Coordinates of C-alpha atoms in Angstrom, one line a residue:
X1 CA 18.9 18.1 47.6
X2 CA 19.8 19.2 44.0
X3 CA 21.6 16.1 43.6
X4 CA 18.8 14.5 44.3
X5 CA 16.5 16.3 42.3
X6 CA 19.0 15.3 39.5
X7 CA 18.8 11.3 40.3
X8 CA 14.9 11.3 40.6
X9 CA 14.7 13.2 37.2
X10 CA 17.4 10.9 35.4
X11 CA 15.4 7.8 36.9
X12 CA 12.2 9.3 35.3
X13 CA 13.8 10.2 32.0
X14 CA 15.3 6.7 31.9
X15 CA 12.1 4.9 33.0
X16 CA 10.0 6.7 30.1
X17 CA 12.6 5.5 27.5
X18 CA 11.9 2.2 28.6
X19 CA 8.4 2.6 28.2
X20 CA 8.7 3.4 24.8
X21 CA 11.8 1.1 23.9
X22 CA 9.0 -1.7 24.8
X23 CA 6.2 -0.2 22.9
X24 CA 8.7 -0.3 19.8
X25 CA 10.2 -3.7 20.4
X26 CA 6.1 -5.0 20.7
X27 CA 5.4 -3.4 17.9
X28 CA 8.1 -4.8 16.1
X29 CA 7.0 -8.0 17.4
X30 CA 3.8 -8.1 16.3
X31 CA 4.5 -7.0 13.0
X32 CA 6.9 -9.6 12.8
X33 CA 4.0 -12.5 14.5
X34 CA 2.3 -11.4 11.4
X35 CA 4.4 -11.9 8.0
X36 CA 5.1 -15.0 10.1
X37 CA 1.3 -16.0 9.8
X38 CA 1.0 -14.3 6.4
X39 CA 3.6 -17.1 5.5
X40 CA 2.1 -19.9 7.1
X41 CA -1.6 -18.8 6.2
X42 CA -1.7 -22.1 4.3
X43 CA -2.4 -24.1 7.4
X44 CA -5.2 -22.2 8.4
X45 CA -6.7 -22.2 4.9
X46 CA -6.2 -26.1 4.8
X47 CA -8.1 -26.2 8.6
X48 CA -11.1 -24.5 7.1
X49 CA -11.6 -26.6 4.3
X50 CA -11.1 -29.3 6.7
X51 CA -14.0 -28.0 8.9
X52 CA -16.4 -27.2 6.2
X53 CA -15.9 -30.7 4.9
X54 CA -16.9 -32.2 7.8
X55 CA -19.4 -30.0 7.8
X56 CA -20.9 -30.8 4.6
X57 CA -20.7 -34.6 5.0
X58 CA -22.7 -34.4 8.6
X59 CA -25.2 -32.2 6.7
X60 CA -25.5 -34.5 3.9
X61 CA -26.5 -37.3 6.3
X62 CA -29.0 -35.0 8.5
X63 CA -32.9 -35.6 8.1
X64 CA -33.7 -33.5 11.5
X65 CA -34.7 -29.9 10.0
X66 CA -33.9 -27.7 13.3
X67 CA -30.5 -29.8 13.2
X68 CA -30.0 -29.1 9.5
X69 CA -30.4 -25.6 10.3
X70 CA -28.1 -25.4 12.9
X71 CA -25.2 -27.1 10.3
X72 CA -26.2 -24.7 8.0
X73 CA -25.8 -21.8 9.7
X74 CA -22.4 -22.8 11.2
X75 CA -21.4 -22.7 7.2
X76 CA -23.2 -19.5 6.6
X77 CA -20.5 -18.4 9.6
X78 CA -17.6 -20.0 8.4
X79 CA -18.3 -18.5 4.8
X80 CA -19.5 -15.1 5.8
X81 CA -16.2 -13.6 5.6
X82 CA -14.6 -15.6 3.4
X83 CA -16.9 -16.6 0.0
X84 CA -19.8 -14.3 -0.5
X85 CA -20.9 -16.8 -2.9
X86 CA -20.8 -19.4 -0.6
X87 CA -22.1 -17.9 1.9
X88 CA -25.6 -17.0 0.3
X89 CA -25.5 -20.4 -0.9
X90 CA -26.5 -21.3 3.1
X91 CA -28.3 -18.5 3.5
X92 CA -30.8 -19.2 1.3
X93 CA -30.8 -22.7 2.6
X94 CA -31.6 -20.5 5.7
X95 CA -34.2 -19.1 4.4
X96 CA -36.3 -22.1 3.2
X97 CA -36.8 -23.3 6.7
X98 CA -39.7 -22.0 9.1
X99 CA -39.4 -19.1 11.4
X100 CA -39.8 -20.5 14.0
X101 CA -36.8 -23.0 13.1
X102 CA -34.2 -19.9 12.2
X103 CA -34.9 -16.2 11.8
X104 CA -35.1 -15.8 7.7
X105 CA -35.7 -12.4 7.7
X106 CA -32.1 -12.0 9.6
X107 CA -30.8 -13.8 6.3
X108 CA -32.7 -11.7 4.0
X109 CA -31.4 -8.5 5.9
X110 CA -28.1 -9.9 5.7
X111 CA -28.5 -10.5 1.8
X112 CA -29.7 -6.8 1.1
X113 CA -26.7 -5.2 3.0
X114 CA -24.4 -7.4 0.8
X115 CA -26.2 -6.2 -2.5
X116 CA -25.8 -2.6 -1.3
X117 CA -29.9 -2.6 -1.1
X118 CA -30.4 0.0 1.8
X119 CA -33.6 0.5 1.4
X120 CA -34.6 -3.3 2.0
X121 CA -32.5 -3.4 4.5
X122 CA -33.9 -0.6 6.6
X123 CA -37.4 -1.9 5.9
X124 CA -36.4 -5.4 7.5
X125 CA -34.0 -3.8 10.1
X126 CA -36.7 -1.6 11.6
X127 CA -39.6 -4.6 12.0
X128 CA -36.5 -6.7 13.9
X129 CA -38.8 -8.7 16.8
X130 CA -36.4 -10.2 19.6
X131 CA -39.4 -12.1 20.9
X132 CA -39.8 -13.7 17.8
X133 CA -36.2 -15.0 17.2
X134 CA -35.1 -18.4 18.8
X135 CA -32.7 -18.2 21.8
X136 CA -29.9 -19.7 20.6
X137 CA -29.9 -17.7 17.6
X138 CA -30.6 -14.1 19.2
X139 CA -27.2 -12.9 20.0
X140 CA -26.2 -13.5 17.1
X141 CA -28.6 -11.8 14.7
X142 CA -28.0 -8.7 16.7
X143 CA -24.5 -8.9 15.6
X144 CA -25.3 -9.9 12.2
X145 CA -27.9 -6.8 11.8
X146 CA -25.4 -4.0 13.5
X147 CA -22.4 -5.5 11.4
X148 CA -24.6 -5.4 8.3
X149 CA -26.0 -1.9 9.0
X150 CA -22.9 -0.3 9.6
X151 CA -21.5 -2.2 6.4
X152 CA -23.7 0.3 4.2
X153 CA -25.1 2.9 6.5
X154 CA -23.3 4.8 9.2
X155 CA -23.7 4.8 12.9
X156 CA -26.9 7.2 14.1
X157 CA -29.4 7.3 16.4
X158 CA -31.4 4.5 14.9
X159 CA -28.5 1.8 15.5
X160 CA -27.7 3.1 19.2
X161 CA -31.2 2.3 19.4
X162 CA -30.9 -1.0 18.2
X163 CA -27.7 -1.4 20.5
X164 CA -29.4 -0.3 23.7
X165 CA -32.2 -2.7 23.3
X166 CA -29.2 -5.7 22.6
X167 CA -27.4 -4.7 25.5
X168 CA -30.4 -5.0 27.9
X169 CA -31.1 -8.0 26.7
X170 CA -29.9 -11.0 28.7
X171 CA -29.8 -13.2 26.4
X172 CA -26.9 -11.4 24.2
X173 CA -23.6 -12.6 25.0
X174 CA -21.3 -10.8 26.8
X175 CA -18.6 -10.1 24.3
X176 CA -21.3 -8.3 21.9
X177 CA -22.6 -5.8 24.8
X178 CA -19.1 -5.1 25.5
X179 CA -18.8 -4.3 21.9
X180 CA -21.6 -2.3 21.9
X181 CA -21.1 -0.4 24.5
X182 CA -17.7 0.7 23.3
X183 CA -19.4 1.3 19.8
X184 CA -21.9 3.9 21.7
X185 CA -19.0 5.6 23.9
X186 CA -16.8 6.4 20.5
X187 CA -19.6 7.8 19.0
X188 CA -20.0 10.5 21.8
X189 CA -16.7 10.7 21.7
X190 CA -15.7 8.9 24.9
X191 CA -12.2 7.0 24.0
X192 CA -11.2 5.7 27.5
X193 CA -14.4 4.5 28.0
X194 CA -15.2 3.2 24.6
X195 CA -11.4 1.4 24.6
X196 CA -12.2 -0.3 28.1
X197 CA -15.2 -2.1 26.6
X198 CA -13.0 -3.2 23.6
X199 CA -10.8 -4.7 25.4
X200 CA -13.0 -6.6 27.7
X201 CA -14.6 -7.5 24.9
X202 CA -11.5 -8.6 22.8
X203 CA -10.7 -10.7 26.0
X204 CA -13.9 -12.1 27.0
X205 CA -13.9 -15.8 26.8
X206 CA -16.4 -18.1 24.7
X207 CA -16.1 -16.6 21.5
X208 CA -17.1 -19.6 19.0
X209 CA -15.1 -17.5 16.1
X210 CA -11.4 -16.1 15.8
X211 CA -13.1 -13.4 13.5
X212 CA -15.0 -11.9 16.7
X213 CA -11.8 -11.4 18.4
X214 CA -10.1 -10.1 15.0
X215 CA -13.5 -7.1 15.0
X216 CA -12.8 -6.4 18.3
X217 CA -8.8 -5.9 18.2
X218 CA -9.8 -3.4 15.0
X219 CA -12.0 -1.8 17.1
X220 CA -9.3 -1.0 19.6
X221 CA -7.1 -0.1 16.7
X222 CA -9.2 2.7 15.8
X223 CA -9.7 4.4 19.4
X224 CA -6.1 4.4 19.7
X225 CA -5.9 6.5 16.4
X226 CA -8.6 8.7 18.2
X227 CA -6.1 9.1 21.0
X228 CA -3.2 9.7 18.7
X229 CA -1.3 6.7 20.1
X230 CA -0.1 5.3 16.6
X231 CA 2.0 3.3 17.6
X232 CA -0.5 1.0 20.0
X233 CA -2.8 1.8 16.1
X234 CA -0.5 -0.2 14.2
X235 CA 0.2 -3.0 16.8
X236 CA -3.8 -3.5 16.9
X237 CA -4.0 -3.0 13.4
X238 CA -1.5 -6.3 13.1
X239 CA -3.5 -7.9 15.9
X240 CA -6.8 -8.1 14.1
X241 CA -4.9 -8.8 10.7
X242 CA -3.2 -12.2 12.3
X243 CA -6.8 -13.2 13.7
X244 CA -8.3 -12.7 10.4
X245 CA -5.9 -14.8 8.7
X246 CA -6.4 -17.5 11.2
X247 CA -9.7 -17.5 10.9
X248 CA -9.7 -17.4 8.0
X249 CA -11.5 -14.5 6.2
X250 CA -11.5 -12.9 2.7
X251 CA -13.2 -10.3 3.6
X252 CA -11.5 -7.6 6.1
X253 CA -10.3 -3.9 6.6
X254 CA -7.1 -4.8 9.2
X255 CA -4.7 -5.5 6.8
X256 CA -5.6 -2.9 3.9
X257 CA -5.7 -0.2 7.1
X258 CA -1.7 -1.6 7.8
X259 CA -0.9 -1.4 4.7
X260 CA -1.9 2.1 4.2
X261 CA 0.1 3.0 7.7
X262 CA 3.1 0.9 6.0
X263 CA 2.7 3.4 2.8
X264 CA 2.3 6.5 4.9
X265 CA 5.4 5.7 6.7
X266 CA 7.3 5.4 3.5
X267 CA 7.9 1.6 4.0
X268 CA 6.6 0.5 0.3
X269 CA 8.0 -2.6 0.4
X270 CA 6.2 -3.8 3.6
X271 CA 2.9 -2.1 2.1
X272 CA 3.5 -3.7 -1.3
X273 CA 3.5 -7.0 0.5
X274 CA 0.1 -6.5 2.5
X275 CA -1.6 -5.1 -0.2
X276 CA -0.8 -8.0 -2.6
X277 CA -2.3 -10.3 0.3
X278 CA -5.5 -8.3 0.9
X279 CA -6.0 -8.3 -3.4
X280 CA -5.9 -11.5 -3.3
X281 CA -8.2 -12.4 -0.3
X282 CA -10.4 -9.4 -1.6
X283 CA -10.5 -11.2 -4.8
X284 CA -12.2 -14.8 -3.6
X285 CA -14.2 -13.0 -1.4
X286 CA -16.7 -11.9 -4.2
X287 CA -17.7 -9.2 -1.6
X288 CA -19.3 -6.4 -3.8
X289 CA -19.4 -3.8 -0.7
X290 CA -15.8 -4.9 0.3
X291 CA -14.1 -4.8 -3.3
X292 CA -15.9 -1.1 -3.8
X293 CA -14.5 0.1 -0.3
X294 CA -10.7 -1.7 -1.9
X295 CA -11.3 0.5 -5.1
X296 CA -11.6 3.8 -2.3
X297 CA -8.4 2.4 -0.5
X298 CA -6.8 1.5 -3.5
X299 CA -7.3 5.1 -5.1
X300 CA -5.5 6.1 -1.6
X301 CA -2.8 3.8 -2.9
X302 CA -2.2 5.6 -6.4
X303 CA -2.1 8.7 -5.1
X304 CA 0.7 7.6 -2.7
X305 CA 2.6 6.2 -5.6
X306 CA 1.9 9.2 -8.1
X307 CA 3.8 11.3 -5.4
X308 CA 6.6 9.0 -5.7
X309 CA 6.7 9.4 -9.2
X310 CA 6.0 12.6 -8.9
X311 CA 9.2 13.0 -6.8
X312 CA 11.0 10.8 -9.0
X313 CA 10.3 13.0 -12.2
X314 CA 11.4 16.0 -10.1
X315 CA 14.1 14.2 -8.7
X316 CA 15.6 13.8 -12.7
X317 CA 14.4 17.4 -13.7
X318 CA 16.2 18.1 -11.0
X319 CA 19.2 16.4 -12.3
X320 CA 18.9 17.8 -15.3
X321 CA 19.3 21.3 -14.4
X322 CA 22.5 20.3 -11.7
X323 CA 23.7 19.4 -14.9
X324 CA 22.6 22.0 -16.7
X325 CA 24.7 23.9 -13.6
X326 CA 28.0 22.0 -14.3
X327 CA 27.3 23.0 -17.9
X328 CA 27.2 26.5 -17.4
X329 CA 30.6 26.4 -14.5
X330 CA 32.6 24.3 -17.6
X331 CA 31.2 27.0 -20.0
X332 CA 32.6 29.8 -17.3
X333 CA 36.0 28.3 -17.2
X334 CA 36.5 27.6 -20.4
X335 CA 35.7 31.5 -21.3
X336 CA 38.4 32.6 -18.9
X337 CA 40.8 30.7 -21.0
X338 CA 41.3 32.8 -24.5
X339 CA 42.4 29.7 -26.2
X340 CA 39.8 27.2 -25.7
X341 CA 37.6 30.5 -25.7
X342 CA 38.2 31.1 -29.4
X343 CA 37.9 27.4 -30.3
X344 CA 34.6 26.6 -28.7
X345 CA 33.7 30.0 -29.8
X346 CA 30.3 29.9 -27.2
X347 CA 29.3 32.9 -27.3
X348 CA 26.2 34.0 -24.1
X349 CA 23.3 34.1 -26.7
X350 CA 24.2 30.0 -26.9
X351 CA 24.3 29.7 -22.9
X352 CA 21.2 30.9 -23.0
X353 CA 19.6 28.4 -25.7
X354 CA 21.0 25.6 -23.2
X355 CA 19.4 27.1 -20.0
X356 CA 16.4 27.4 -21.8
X357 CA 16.3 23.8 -23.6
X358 CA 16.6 22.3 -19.8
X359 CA 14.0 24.4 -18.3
X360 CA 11.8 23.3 -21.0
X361 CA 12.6 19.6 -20.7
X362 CA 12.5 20.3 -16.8
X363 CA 9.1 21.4 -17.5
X364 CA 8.1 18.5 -19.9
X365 CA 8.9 16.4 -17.2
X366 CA 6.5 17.9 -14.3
X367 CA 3.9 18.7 -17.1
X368 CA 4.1 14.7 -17.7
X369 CA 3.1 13.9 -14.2
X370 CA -0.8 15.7 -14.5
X371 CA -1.1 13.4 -17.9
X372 CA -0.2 10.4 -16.2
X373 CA -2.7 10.8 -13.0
X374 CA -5.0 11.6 -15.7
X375 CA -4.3 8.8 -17.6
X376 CA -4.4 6.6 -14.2
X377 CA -8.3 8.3 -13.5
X378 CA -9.5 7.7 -16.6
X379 CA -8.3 3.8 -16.9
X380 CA -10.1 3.6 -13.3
X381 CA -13.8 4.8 -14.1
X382 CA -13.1 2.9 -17.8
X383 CA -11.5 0.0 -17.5
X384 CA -11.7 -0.9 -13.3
X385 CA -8.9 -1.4 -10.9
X386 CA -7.5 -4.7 -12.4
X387 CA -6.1 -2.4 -15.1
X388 CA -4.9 0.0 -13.4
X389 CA -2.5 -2.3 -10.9
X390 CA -1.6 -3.8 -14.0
X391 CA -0.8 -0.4 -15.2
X392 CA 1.2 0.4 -12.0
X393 CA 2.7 -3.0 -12.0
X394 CA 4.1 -3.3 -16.0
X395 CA 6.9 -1.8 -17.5
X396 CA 7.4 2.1 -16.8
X397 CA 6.1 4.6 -19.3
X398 CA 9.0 7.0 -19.0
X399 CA 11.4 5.5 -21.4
X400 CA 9.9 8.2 -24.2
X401 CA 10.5 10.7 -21.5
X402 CA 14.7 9.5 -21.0
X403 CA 14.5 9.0 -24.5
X404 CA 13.8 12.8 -25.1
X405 CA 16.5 13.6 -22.1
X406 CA 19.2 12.0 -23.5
X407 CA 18.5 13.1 -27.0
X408 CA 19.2 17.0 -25.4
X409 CA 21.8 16.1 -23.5
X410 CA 23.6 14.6 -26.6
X411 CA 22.8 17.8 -28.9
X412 CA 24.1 20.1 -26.0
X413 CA 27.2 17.9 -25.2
X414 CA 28.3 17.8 -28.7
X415 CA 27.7 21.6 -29.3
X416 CA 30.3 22.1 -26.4
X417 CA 32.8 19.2 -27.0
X418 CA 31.6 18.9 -30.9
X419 CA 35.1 16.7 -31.2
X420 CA 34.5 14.5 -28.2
X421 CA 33.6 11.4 -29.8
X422 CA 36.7 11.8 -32.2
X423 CA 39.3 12.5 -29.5
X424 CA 37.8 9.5 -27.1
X425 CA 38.8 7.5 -30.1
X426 CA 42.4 8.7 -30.2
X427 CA 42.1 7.0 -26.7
X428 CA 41.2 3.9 -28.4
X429 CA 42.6 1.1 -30.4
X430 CA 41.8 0.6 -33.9
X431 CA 39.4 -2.1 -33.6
X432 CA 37.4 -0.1 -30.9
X433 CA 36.9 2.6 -32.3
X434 CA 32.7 4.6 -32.8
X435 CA 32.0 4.9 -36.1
X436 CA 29.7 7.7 -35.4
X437 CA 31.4 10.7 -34.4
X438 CA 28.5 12.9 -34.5
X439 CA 26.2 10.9 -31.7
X440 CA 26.0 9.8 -28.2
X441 CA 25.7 6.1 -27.6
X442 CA 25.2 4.6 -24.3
X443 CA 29.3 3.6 -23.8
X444 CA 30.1 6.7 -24.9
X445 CA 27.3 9.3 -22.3
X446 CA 29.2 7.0 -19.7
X447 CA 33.0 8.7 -21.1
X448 CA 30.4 12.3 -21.4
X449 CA 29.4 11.8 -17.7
X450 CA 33.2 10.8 -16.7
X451 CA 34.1 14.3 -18.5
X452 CA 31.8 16.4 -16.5
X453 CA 33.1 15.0 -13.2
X454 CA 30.8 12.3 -12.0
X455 CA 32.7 9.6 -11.3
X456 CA 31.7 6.9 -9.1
X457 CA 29.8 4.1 -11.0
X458 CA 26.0 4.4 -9.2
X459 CA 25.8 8.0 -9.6
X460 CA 26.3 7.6 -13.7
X461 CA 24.1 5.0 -13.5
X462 CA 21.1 6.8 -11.9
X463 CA 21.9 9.6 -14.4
X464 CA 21.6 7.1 -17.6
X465 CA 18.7 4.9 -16.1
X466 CA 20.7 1.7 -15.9
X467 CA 22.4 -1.1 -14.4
X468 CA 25.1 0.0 -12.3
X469 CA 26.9 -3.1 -13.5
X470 CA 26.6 -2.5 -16.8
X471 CA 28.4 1.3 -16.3
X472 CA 31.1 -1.0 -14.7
X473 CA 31.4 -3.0 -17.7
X474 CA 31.4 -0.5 -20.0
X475 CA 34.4 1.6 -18.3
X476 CA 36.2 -1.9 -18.0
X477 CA 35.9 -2.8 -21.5
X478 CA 36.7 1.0 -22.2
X479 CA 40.2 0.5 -20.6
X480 CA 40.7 -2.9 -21.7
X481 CA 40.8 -1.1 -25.0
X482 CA 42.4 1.7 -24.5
X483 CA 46.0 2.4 -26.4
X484 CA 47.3 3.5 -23.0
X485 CA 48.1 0.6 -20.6
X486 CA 49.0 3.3 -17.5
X487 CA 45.9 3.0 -16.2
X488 CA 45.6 6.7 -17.5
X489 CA 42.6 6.2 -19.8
X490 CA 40.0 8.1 -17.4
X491 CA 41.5 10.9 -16.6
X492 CA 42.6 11.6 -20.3
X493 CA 38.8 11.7 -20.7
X494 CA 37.9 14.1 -18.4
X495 CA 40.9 16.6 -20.2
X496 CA 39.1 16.6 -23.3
X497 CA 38.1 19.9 -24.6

């Protein structure tokens, strides 16, 4: 019976690791399905300007008003998410023709939400008249109003209100009650439910644009971050992204959300890559409502890359006072011996000035972080985010800051091994020889860090901020020059005293 207790258990254990062994590999999936689109997002861009051409041509030789209307509100659709600009080129074609050939005030509402202009909005929102709208057009102005509302205003009792009346209509398509519904359920709080009605409406056939199913797959991806299932988050998250680049849109919150997971997860590189996409598309978009919403995810995104300077700096303050450690244990030897005691003649009141010149730098170092996200802030509210991705994206601005490392690490060095520069060139032939004997230049920190015990290539390089190639080179030219030919150059150095 135990035995058996023991195989049922194992069979359970086994069949959940399953479960999420294929969660991870579809996740991984779709994550891949989507840098594949991102690369091949060329196509779709080159099928949209296909379709709007033809388009455009069948509008130029159209004389029937209604039909004219109908072409140009199939433009207003395919630019709504993709060319502001473009898009209110149509709508104010829209707007020229009756009401009783398309619903102008729909356009006009749709033009206020893009400006930001609530008030208008509300005004034009709250005299909405079903019976007044042409059939064909109906569904879709109740998707264009509750999209546009909830583009500047959030959800309340007045849009449920709104909602309610849509979904009792039965002239709205099915796909948009669904959507509502869900909408209505997550705002009492009703996940299950709410995600049910996503999904039917993600799946519901009939859908004229890819950008409906990209809403309803970001939909989804939100309730599943209400149920704390990340995992199924992302994998919608990706979902609605690759729709939206099928589409194709401009305008879009999927693939900024992903790349904000990417950054939270500590995969910059991934996150680097989405955001660059989503700048770009945010960019032609000329979407005033969406480029202010990028500035509040963006601001997200400096913050998470302050903290990794942040750790960076602390990382090298860090290393400055492990050094400052192996300082002080050389120091300690070196006292035990009477000899080298009496030569170096370092007497405590010195240890102390070298503890206290690293805690200071260490300082220097964190105190430079608050200036720079200051600095960051300020360049925002001045100068817009252009500048400050350029900012983020230009060369570093911590060269002064290595530059006033090194410059203490070569004064304390030389206080402790004053005649190191003089005996590495007793090492050396003639013709290689540092004229300098009283300063630190890059070849010769590389002998200094040798000295102190770090030895393997990448570790010196991460200490001197550079090239682990060129570390390589310089300890290979080193020995090439070196009077000894045993292969003994190295540890000569690190017996200096």
């Amino acid at each position: 019976m135990k035995s058996r207790r023991i195989l049922i258990s194992s069979i359970l254990l086994l069949g959940l690791a399953s479960v999420q062994a294929c969660t991870e590999n579809r996740l991984e999936g779709k994550m891949r399905e989507l840098k594949d689109t991102i690369k091949i997002s060329g196509i779709y861009e080159s099928n949209f300007q296909h379709r709007v051409s033809l388009l455009k041509e069948k509008l130029r030789h159209e004389e029937k008003d209604s039909l004219k209307a109908d072409i140009e509100y199939r433009l207003f659709q395919e630019y709504q998410s993709y060319n502001v600009d473009s898009a209110k080129i149509y709508a104010s074609k829209l707007m020229e023709h009756d009401s009783e050939i398309f619903p102008k005030d729909v356009m006009l509402a749709w033009h206020y939400s893009i400006n930001g202009e609530k008030a208008q909005f509300i005004s034009i929102f709250d005299s909405f008249n079903p019976s007044s709208i042409p059939q064909k057009y109906l569904s879709d102005c109740y998707s264009i109003l509750a999209s546009s509302y909830l583009l500047i205003l959030p959800f309340d009792n007045r849009l449920r209100e709104f909602m309610s009346s849509a979904i009792q209509d039965p002239e709205t398509h099915n796909d948009l009650k669904e959507m509502f519904i869900g909408t209505i359920y997550r705002s009492d709080g009703k996940y299950e439910e709410a995600k049910s009605h996503f999904l039917a409406a993600y799946e519901a056939d009939g859908s004229p644009h890819m950008n409906m199913k990209a809403r309803n797959a970001f939909l989804l991806a939100h309730i599943y971050r209400e149920l704390d299932r990340f995992d199924e988050y992302e994998y919608w998250l990706a979902q609605s992204s690759i729709h939206d680049l099928q589409a194709p849109v401009k305008a879009y919150a999927a693939l900024l959300d992903l790349s904000i997971v990417e950054l939270y997860r500590q995969h910059y590189k991934e996150a680097y890559d989405l955001i660059d996409v989503f700048l770009k598309d945010a960019v032609e978009s000329r979407n005033m409502v969406w480029i202010n919403k990028a500035i509040q995810y963006e601001q997200m995104i400096i913050h998470a890359m302050e903290n990794v300077r942040e750790k960076s700096i602390l990382a090298l303050s860090l290393s400055s006072l492990m050094l400052l450690l192996m300082l002080v244990t050389v120091l300690s030897f070196l006292r035990k011996n009477t000899r080298l005691n009496k030569a170096l003649a370092i007497s405590d009141r010195e240890k102390e000035e070298y503890i206290h010149k690293y805690m200071k730098l260490s300082l220097n170092y964190l105190g430079s972080v608050e200036k720079y996200r200051h600095k960051l802030r300020m360049m925002l509210k001045e100068r817009g985010k252009d500048a400050v991705i350029a900012q983020l994206r230009g060369p570093s601005e911590s060269e002064a800051e290595y530059t006033d490392f090194y410059k203490e690490f070569d004064d304390t060095f030389l206080k402790i091994y004053p005649d190191f520069v003089s005996k590495v060139n007793e090492l050396l032939m003639p013709e290689a020889r540092f004229e300098d004997e009283h300063s630190l230049n890059l070849p010769l920190r590389v002998m200094a860090a040798i000295r102190l015990g770090i030895s393997e290539s990448k570790d010196i390089a991460t200490f001197l901020n550079c090239a682990t190639s060129s570390v390589y080179t310089y300890r290979s030219k080193m020995k090439a020059n070196a009077l000894d030919k045993k292969g003994e150059f190295e540890s000569r150095i690190r017996k200096i005293s």
